[in-house]
Short mmCIF file of C-alpha atoms and ligand atoms in Angstrom, two decimals:
data_model
loop_
_atom_site.label_atom_id
_atom_site.label_comp_id
_atom_site.label_asym_id
_atom_site.label_seq_id
_atom_site.Cartn_x
_atom_site.Cartn_y
_atom_site.Cartn_z
CA MET E 1 174.67 186.47 167.96
CA SER E 2 174.51 183.56 165.53
CA ALA E 3 172.29 183.87 162.46
CA THR E 4 171.41 180.18 162.76
CA ALA E 5 167.69 179.88 163.49
CA PRO E 6 167.31 178.89 167.14
CA ILE E 7 164.31 176.92 168.39
CA ASP E 8 162.40 178.66 171.16
CA SER E 9 158.88 177.31 171.39
CA SER E 10 158.13 179.44 174.45
CA LEU E 11 158.45 182.48 172.20
CA THR E 12 156.78 181.32 169.04
CA ASP E 13 154.45 178.33 169.56
CA ASP E 14 151.25 180.18 170.45
CA ALA E 15 152.27 183.57 169.05
CA GLU E 16 149.58 183.57 166.39
CA SER E 17 146.84 183.47 169.05
CA LEU E 18 148.28 186.42 171.02
CA THR E 19 146.90 189.95 170.93
CA ALA E 20 149.22 192.78 169.98
CA SER E 21 149.64 193.71 173.66
CA ASP E 22 150.39 190.10 174.54
CA VAL E 23 153.08 189.92 171.87
CA LEU E 24 154.65 193.13 173.15
CA THR E 25 154.52 191.94 176.76
CA ARG E 26 156.26 188.73 175.79
CA MET E 27 158.98 190.59 173.92
CA VAL E 28 159.52 193.07 176.77
CA GLU E 29 159.69 190.34 179.41
CA ARG E 30 162.16 188.36 177.36
CA PHE E 31 164.36 191.03 175.79
CA HIS E 32 164.08 194.55 177.28
CA PRO E 33 166.38 196.55 177.29
CA ARG E 34 168.00 194.68 174.42
CA LEU E 35 164.83 195.29 172.41
CA PHE E 36 164.11 197.99 169.82
CA LEU E 37 160.84 199.19 168.33
CA ALA E 38 161.49 200.45 164.80
CA CYS E 39 159.60 203.68 164.15
CA SER E 40 159.18 205.24 160.70
CA PHE E 41 156.24 207.40 161.82
CA GLN E 42 153.59 205.43 159.96
CA GLN E 43 150.14 205.00 161.50
CA GLU E 44 151.09 201.53 162.74
CA GLU E 45 153.89 202.95 164.85
CA SER E 46 151.49 205.39 166.51
CA VAL E 47 149.67 202.32 167.81
CA LEU E 48 152.75 200.28 168.69
CA ILE E 49 154.43 203.11 170.58
CA ASP E 50 151.32 203.64 172.68
CA LEU E 51 150.88 199.95 173.42
CA LEU E 52 154.56 199.36 174.14
CA LEU E 53 155.07 202.33 176.46
CA ARG E 54 152.01 201.32 178.50
CA ILE E 55 153.81 198.03 179.14
CA GLU E 56 157.34 199.39 179.57
CA PRO E 57 157.75 203.19 179.83
CA ASN E 58 161.49 202.88 179.25
CA ALA E 59 161.16 200.76 176.12
CA ARG E 60 163.65 201.72 173.42
CA ILE E 61 162.41 203.19 170.14
CA PHE E 62 164.68 203.95 167.23
CA THR E 63 164.21 205.62 163.87
CA LEU E 64 166.25 205.64 160.69
CA ASP E 65 166.83 209.30 159.94
CA THR E 66 167.66 209.33 156.24
CA GLY E 67 168.06 213.11 156.30
CA VAL E 68 165.33 213.43 153.67
CA LEU E 69 162.21 212.74 155.69
CA PHE E 70 159.22 215.04 155.32
CA PRO E 71 159.01 218.09 157.64
CA GLU E 72 155.71 216.62 158.86
CA THR E 73 157.52 213.43 159.84
CA TYR E 74 160.12 215.34 161.86
CA GLU E 75 157.28 217.25 163.52
CA THR E 76 155.47 214.00 164.35
CA TRP E 77 158.73 212.73 165.87
CA ARG E 78 158.92 215.77 168.20
CA THR E 79 155.22 215.50 169.07
CA MET E 80 155.52 211.86 170.06
CA GLU E 81 158.60 212.43 172.18
CA ALA E 82 156.79 215.22 174.03
CA ARG E 83 153.63 213.21 174.58
CA TYR E 84 155.44 210.18 175.98
CA GLU E 85 158.28 212.09 177.66
CA THR E 86 160.87 209.95 175.98
CA GLU E 87 163.56 210.26 173.33
CA PHE E 88 163.76 208.09 170.26
CA GLU E 89 167.20 206.90 169.18
CA PRO E 90 168.15 208.16 165.68
CA TRP E 91 170.37 206.09 163.40
CA SER E 92 171.76 207.52 160.18
CA GLY E 93 174.00 206.61 157.29
CA ILE E 94 176.67 208.86 155.84
CA SER E 95 175.79 212.52 155.31
CA LEU E 96 173.97 213.60 152.16
CA GLU E 97 177.06 215.60 151.22
CA GLN E 98 179.32 212.57 151.54
CA GLN E 99 176.89 210.45 149.54
CA ALA E 100 176.83 213.03 146.75
CA ALA E 101 180.63 213.24 146.74
CA GLU E 102 181.05 209.47 146.56
CA HIS E 103 178.10 208.49 144.35
CA GLY E 104 176.98 211.65 142.58
CA ALA E 105 173.96 213.86 143.08
CA ALA E 106 170.44 212.50 143.49
CA LEU E 107 171.43 208.84 143.85
CA TRP E 108 167.79 208.10 144.73
CA GLU E 109 166.79 208.97 141.15
CA ARG E 110 169.42 206.78 139.49
CA GLU E 111 169.95 203.89 141.91
CA PRO E 112 167.31 203.82 144.65
CA ASP E 113 168.46 200.41 145.87
CA ALA E 114 171.97 201.77 146.42
CA CYS E 115 170.58 204.85 148.14
CA CYS E 116 168.38 202.73 150.44
CA ALA E 117 171.37 200.52 151.20
CA ILE E 118 173.38 203.54 152.36
CA ARG E 119 170.65 205.51 154.12
CA LYS E 120 168.48 202.70 155.54
CA VAL E 121 169.87 199.18 155.34
CA THR E 122 173.35 199.91 156.69
CA PRO E 123 172.23 202.03 159.67
CA LEU E 124 169.49 199.49 160.41
CA ARG E 125 172.09 196.74 160.57
CA GLU E 126 174.19 198.84 162.91
CA ALA E 127 171.19 199.60 165.15
CA LEU E 128 170.09 195.99 165.33
CA SER E 129 173.59 194.85 166.24
CA GLN E 130 172.89 196.50 169.63
CA VAL E 131 169.88 194.33 170.52
CA ASP E 132 168.57 190.77 170.58
CA ALA E 133 165.10 191.48 169.17
CA TRP E 134 163.10 194.14 167.32
CA ILE E 135 159.48 195.09 166.84
CA VAL E 136 158.04 196.29 163.53
CA GLY E 137 154.74 197.69 162.32
CA VAL E 138 154.34 195.31 159.37
CA ARG E 139 150.78 194.16 158.62
CA ARG E 140 149.93 191.27 156.35
CA ASP E 141 147.47 193.16 154.18
CA GLN E 142 149.92 195.98 153.35
CA ALA E 143 151.48 194.14 150.41
CA PRO E 144 151.74 190.65 148.90
CA THR E 145 155.35 190.53 150.11
CA ARG E 146 154.04 190.81 153.70
CA ALA E 147 151.12 188.36 153.50
CA ASN E 148 152.83 185.60 155.48
CA THR E 149 154.39 187.72 158.21
CA PRO E 150 154.51 185.78 161.52
CA LYS E 151 153.82 187.58 164.80
CA ILE E 152 157.13 186.39 166.26
CA ASP E 153 159.89 184.82 164.23
CA TRP E 154 163.64 184.48 163.93
CA ASP E 155 165.06 187.18 161.66
CA ALA E 156 167.84 185.29 159.92
CA LYS E 157 168.94 188.38 158.01
CA HIS E 158 169.89 190.20 161.21
CA GLY E 159 170.42 187.24 163.54
CA ILE E 160 167.88 188.41 166.14
CA TRP E 161 164.20 187.83 166.98
CA LYS E 162 161.53 189.93 165.25
CA ALA E 163 157.95 190.64 166.27
CA ALA E 164 155.11 192.06 164.18
CA PRO E 165 152.36 192.52 166.80
CA LEU E 166 149.96 194.12 164.29
CA ALA E 167 150.41 191.41 161.66
CA ASP E 168 146.71 190.50 161.69
CA TRP E 169 145.36 194.05 162.12
CA SER E 170 143.57 195.78 159.26
CA GLU E 171 144.13 199.42 158.42
CA ARG E 172 140.69 200.09 159.92
CA ASP E 173 141.80 198.47 163.20
CA VAL E 174 144.81 200.77 163.29
CA TRP E 175 142.81 203.94 162.76
CA ARG E 176 140.15 202.87 165.25
CA TYR E 177 142.84 202.51 167.94
CA ILE E 178 144.43 205.85 167.01
CA HIS E 179 141.15 207.73 167.26
CA GLN E 180 139.94 205.91 170.39
CA HIS E 181 143.10 206.92 172.21
CA ASP E 182 143.57 210.31 170.53
CA LEU E 183 147.10 209.40 169.47
CA PRO E 184 149.46 211.65 167.52
CA TYR E 185 150.00 210.53 163.94
CA ASN E 186 151.74 211.77 160.83
CA PRO E 187 149.46 214.40 159.23
CA LEU E 188 150.54 213.27 155.77
CA HIS E 189 148.12 210.37 156.19
CA ASP E 190 145.29 212.94 156.01
CA ARG E 191 146.71 214.23 152.72
CA GLY E 192 146.52 210.96 150.85
CA TYR E 193 149.76 209.25 151.86
CA ALA E 194 148.98 205.72 153.05
CA SER E 195 152.69 204.91 153.36
CA ILE E 196 155.33 207.52 154.16
CA GLY E 197 159.03 207.34 153.41
CA CYS E 198 161.58 209.86 152.13
CA THR E 199 160.53 213.06 150.36
CA HIS E 200 162.23 212.04 147.10
CA CYS E 201 160.55 208.65 146.85
CA THR E 202 157.02 209.04 148.23
CA VAL E 203 153.92 210.34 146.49
CA PRO E 204 150.32 210.27 147.74
CA ALA E 205 148.67 206.87 147.20
CA ALA E 206 146.09 204.68 148.87
CA ASP E 207 148.64 201.94 149.54
CA ARG E 208 152.38 201.26 149.36
CA SER E 209 152.33 201.94 145.59
CA GLY E 210 153.16 205.53 146.55
CA ARG E 211 156.67 204.42 147.51
CA TRP E 212 159.19 204.52 144.61
CA ALA E 213 156.20 204.95 142.28
CA GLY E 214 156.93 204.01 138.69
CA ASN E 215 160.26 202.22 139.06
CA GLY E 216 159.18 198.74 140.23
CA LYS E 217 160.84 198.96 143.66
CA VAL E 218 158.46 197.88 146.47
CA GLU E 219 160.58 197.47 149.62
CA CYS E 220 163.52 199.30 151.21
CA GLY E 221 165.33 196.05 151.94
CA LEU E 222 164.58 196.34 155.65
CA HIS E 223 162.18 193.42 155.98
CA GLY E 224 163.12 191.11 153.11
S1 SF4 V 301 163.58 205.94 150.07
FE1 SF4 V 301 164.60 207.11 148.42
S2 SF4 V 301 165.77 208.80 149.39
FE2 SF4 V 301 165.14 207.31 151.00
S3 SF4 V 301 166.92 206.01 151.24
FE3 SF4 V 301 165.57 204.96 149.75
S4 SF4 V 301 166.15 205.70 147.68
FE4 SF4 V 301 167.14 207.04 149.24
#
């Protein structure tokens, strides 16, 4: 697919006024099965998975398995698959052993951007080459870099459409939905982790400052 931004007013014109379910319905009607929901087992994905599978039980969900996710994250993965009777599609980079052989041990400590490129950005690009659109859990109040996130937009970086149905949700909205519907969620959120990534690069924090804490890195390179 071309990376040139196409004009599709039927997708985007009134997107800002749509509810999260409406955005998901529009994406499913237009793109399923060439549509992926990206799941990193944050609280936002607990909501999106529930909303999406109510609309389309066969919707496709993928996760980037870096090989260094928390045990609690892998457990949440299994719990969600069991609850919804579905299987998420894992995408991975090279093995940890191959990475160590080619780049040295603990690349995440020395060059986190290079490590994210290998373990997240490359497999994401490969996953998204399979579809025409993707859905993400980005919210505008998560970080200044996300403040202008549209609900539906052309993703020039990957050459496909991208939807952020929870763009205008607050964290309180997310947790209200989770508790109202008794949804499974990553238990690390109850232990002070607002944002959860790899074990080597995540510490407890009330916001995304717990990711790559202390080295100035704020994004994986997945949404920029
Ligand atoms: S978050 Fe850390 S361990 Fe995970 S891919 Fe990025 S640098 Fe590597």
